[in-house]
Structures are given as C-alpha cells and as structure tokens.
Amino acid sequence: KNICHALLKNTTLISVDLSSNGLGEQMAAALAEVLSRNTSLRHITISCNKLGVAGGRVLQEGLEENKVLETFDLRLTEISQQSEHSIMNVVKGNKEQLQTAS
C-alpha cells in the first residue's frame, strides 16, 4: 500500500513495474484508487500477481475516470477475461485520444 500512497502523490512518474510482487486483491483496490486519480502514469506493469477476479473488477472501476493510461500489462494476474477486455478497451481509447490530441 505504501507504493500506492506514493503514486497518489506523484505527478511526474510515467511508468511503473510492479510485476511479480505477490500483489493480491487488496493491492488491486489500492491501485484502482491510483488509477482513478493519478494523471501522470502512462504505463503500468502488474503481470505475475494474483489479483483475482474481484481485483480485476476493482481495477476496471478505477479506470473509469482515467484518461492517460496507455499501456497496462495484466498478464498472469488471474483476472477475468471480461475485466481484462474492458480494461484494454479503456486503455486503447486513452491511447487513441492522446494520439489525436498531439
């Protein structure tokens, strides 16, 4: 949770790799809050963590307000295919919007 607390305050970091850190559903909830409020992170890797189905749903909800995330590596996180598909659609939309704006 400390990393998520730091990410909430950070305004310059654009990429973070949290892969293979033993993250679970609680961390997914904390990360969802980061996703809903952070405006600088463009790339996140959380592969090889056991976020589970519930964690995937929470991340999906956290991304509803996010307009800047361009890549989100969710490989081997045990989230549902539905959540992964929804998350990837948001990320794809963000990427297209950011490319159009530049």
PDB file of C-alpha atoms in Angstrom:
ATOM      1  CA  LYS A   1       0.000   0.000   0.000  1.00  0.00           C
ATOM      2  CA  ASN A   2       2.900   2.357   0.572  1.00  0.00           C
ATOM      3  CA  ILE A   3       3.718   2.316  -3.133  1.00  0.00           C
ATOM      4  CA  CYS A   4       0.133   3.227  -3.996  1.00  0.00           C
ATOM      5  CA  HIS A   5       0.172   6.041  -1.445  1.00  0.00           C
ATOM      6  CA  ALA A   6       3.315   7.388  -3.102  1.00  0.00           C
ATOM      7  CA  LEU A   7       1.771   7.029  -6.566  1.00  0.00           C
ATOM      8  CA  LEU A   8      -1.251   9.045  -5.465  1.00  0.00           C
ATOM      9  CA  LYS A   9       1.004  11.979  -4.620  1.00  0.00           C
ATOM     10  CA  ASN A  10       3.378  11.583  -7.564  1.00  0.00           C
ATOM     11  CA  THR A  11       2.883  13.882 -10.541  1.00  0.00           C
ATOM     12  CA  THR A  12       5.977  13.071 -12.603  1.00  0.00           C
ATOM     13  CA  LEU A  13       6.373   9.281 -12.765  1.00  0.00           C
ATOM     14  CA  ILE A  14       5.076   7.969 -16.093  1.00  0.00           C
ATOM     15  CA  SER A  15       5.897   4.256 -15.817  1.00  0.00           C
ATOM     16  CA  VAL A  16       5.833   1.696 -13.010  1.00  0.00           C
ATOM     17  CA  ASP A  17       6.565  -2.037 -12.971  1.00  0.00           C
ATOM     18  CA  LEU A  18       5.007  -3.959 -10.071  1.00  0.00           C
ATOM     19  CA  SER A  19       5.263  -7.387 -11.671  1.00  0.00           C
ATOM     20  CA  SER A  20       5.978 -10.482  -9.567  1.00  0.00           C
ATOM     21  CA  ASN A  21       5.485  -8.720  -6.231  1.00  0.00           C
ATOM     22  CA  GLY A  22       2.907 -11.025  -4.665  1.00  0.00           C
ATOM     23  CA  LEU A  23       0.144  -8.460  -5.086  1.00  0.00           C
ATOM     24  CA  GLY A  24      -3.414  -9.562  -4.361  1.00  0.00           C
ATOM     25  CA  GLU A  25      -6.959  -8.219  -4.273  1.00  0.00           C
ATOM     26  CA  GLN A  26      -6.201  -5.618  -1.573  1.00  0.00           C
ATOM     27  CA  MET A  27      -3.432  -4.132  -3.654  1.00  0.00           C
ATOM     28  CA  ALA A  28      -5.731  -4.119  -6.677  1.00  0.00           C
ATOM     29  CA  ALA A  29      -8.144  -1.933  -4.703  1.00  0.00           C
ATOM     30  CA  ALA A  30      -5.358   0.472  -3.739  1.00  0.00           C
ATOM     31  CA  LEU A  31      -4.111   0.563  -7.316  1.00  0.00           C
ATOM     32  CA  ALA A  32      -7.644   1.237  -8.553  1.00  0.00           C
ATOM     33  CA  GLU A  33      -7.677   4.386  -6.443  1.00  0.00           C
ATOM     34  CA  VAL A  34      -4.368   5.413  -8.010  1.00  0.00           C
ATOM     35  CA  LEU A  35      -5.781   4.815 -11.490  1.00  0.00           C
ATOM     36  CA  SER A  36      -8.819   6.956 -10.764  1.00  0.00           C
ATOM     37  CA  ARG A  37      -6.785   9.934  -9.506  1.00  0.00           C
ATOM     38  CA  ASN A  38      -3.251   9.876 -10.954  1.00  0.00           C
ATOM     39  CA  THR A  39      -2.800  11.946 -14.108  1.00  0.00           C
ATOM     40  CA  SER A  40       0.835  11.190 -14.930  1.00  0.00           C
ATOM     41  CA  LEU A  41       1.122   7.375 -15.142  1.00  0.00           C
ATOM     42  CA  ARG A  42       1.106   6.248 -18.778  1.00  0.00           C
ATOM     43  CA  HIS A  43       2.441   2.684 -18.444  1.00  0.00           C
ATOM     44  CA  ILE A  44       1.814   0.104 -15.702  1.00  0.00           C
ATOM     45  CA  THR A  45       3.007  -3.487 -15.493  1.00  0.00           C
ATOM     46  CA  ILE A  46       1.441  -5.708 -12.834  1.00  0.00           C
ATOM     47  CA  SER A  47       1.957  -9.066 -14.505  1.00  0.00           C
ATOM     48  CA  CYS A  48       2.535 -12.258 -12.499  1.00  0.00           C
ATOM     49  CA  ASN A  49       0.453 -11.196  -9.475  1.00  0.00           C
ATOM     50  CA  LYS A  50      -2.633 -12.936  -8.070  1.00  0.00           C
ATOM     51  CA  LEU A  51      -5.157 -10.119  -8.291  1.00  0.00           C
ATOM     52  CA  GLY A  52      -8.058 -12.487  -8.918  1.00  0.00           C
ATOM     53  CA  VAL A  53     -11.479 -11.881 -10.417  1.00  0.00           C
ATOM     54  CA  ALA A  54     -12.508  -9.371  -7.746  1.00  0.00           C
ATOM     55  CA  GLY A  55      -9.250  -7.476  -8.200  1.00  0.00           C
ATOM     56  CA  GLY A  56      -9.902  -7.233 -11.919  1.00  0.00           C
ATOM     57  CA  ARG A  57     -13.352  -5.763 -11.335  1.00  0.00           C
ATOM     58  CA  VAL A  58     -11.947  -3.162  -8.944  1.00  0.00           C
ATOM     59  CA  LEU A  59      -9.234  -2.166 -11.425  1.00  0.00           C
ATOM     60  CA  GLN A  60     -11.861  -1.880 -14.124  1.00  0.00           C
ATOM     61  CA  GLU A  61     -13.868   0.509 -11.929  1.00  0.00           C
ATOM     62  CA  GLY A  62     -10.755   2.537 -11.106  1.00  0.00           C
ATOM     63  CA  LEU A  63     -10.052   3.069 -14.789  1.00  0.00           C
ATOM     64  CA  GLU A  64     -13.455   4.647 -15.443  1.00  0.00           C
ATOM     65  CA  GLU A  65     -12.044   8.094 -14.632  1.00  0.00           C
ATOM     66  CA  ASN A  66      -8.572   7.526 -16.093  1.00  0.00           C
ATOM     67  CA  LYS A  67      -7.781   9.343 -19.338  1.00  0.00           C
ATOM     68  CA  VAL A  68      -3.997   8.955 -19.544  1.00  0.00           C
ATOM     69  CA  LEU A  69      -3.001   5.296 -19.151  1.00  0.00           C
ATOM     70  CA  GLU A  70      -1.687   3.992 -22.487  1.00  0.00           C
ATOM     71  CA  THR A  71      -0.376   0.516 -21.600  1.00  0.00           C
ATOM     72  CA  PHE A  72      -1.401  -1.857 -18.837  1.00  0.00           C
ATOM     73  CA  ASP A  73       0.316  -5.252 -18.670  1.00  0.00           C
ATOM     74  CA  LEU A  74      -2.053  -7.658 -16.914  1.00  0.00           C
ATOM     75  CA  ARG A  75      -0.534 -10.968 -17.981  1.00  0.00           C
ATOM     76  CA  LEU A  76      -0.876 -13.788 -15.458  1.00  0.00           C
ATOM     77  CA  THR A  77      -2.906 -11.783 -12.924  1.00  0.00           C
ATOM     78  CA  GLU A  78      -5.842 -14.201 -12.695  1.00  0.00           C
ATOM     79  CA  ILE A  79      -8.425 -11.531 -13.532  1.00  0.00           C
ATOM     80  CA  SER A  80     -11.435 -12.471 -15.643  1.00  0.00           C
ATOM     81  CA  GLN A  81     -11.342 -12.218 -19.419  1.00  0.00           C
ATOM     82  CA  GLN A  82     -14.261  -9.782 -19.226  1.00  0.00           C
ATOM     83  CA  SER A  83     -12.352  -7.420 -16.909  1.00  0.00           C
ATOM     84  CA  GLU A  84      -9.201  -7.694 -18.988  1.00  0.00           C
ATOM     85  CA  HIS A  85     -11.163  -6.935 -22.168  1.00  0.00           C
ATOM     86  CA  SER A  86     -12.872  -3.916 -20.576  1.00  0.00           C
ATOM     87  CA  ILE A  87      -9.594  -2.599 -19.187  1.00  0.00           C
ATOM     88  CA  MET A  88      -7.846  -2.986 -22.539  1.00  0.00           C
ATOM     89  CA  ASN A  89     -10.690  -1.118 -24.264  1.00  0.00           C
ATOM     90  CA  VAL A  90     -10.273   1.827 -21.888  1.00  0.00           C
ATOM     91  CA  VAL A  91      -6.507   1.827 -22.387  1.00  0.00           C
ATOM     92  CA  LYS A  92      -6.917   1.637 -26.160  1.00  0.00           C
ATOM     93  CA  GLY A  93      -9.375   4.560 -26.074  1.00  0.00           C
ATOM     94  CA  ASN A  94      -6.976   6.603 -23.944  1.00  0.00           C
ATOM     95  CA  LYS A  95      -4.127   5.928 -26.337  1.00  0.00           C
ATOM     96  CA  GLU A  96      -6.202   6.949 -29.345  1.00  0.00           C
ATOM     97  CA  GLN A  97      -7.392  10.143 -27.613  1.00  0.00           C
ATOM     98  CA  LEU A  98      -3.867  11.095 -26.608  1.00  0.00           C
ATOM     99  CA  GLN A  99      -2.570  10.499 -30.148  1.00  0.00           C
ATOM    100  CA  THR A 100      -5.383  12.581 -31.612  1.00  0.00           C
ATOM    101  CA  ALA A 101      -4.681  15.409 -29.169  1.00  0.00           C
ATOM    102  CA  SER A 102      -0.978  15.586 -30.033  1.00  0.00           C
TER     103      SER A 102
END
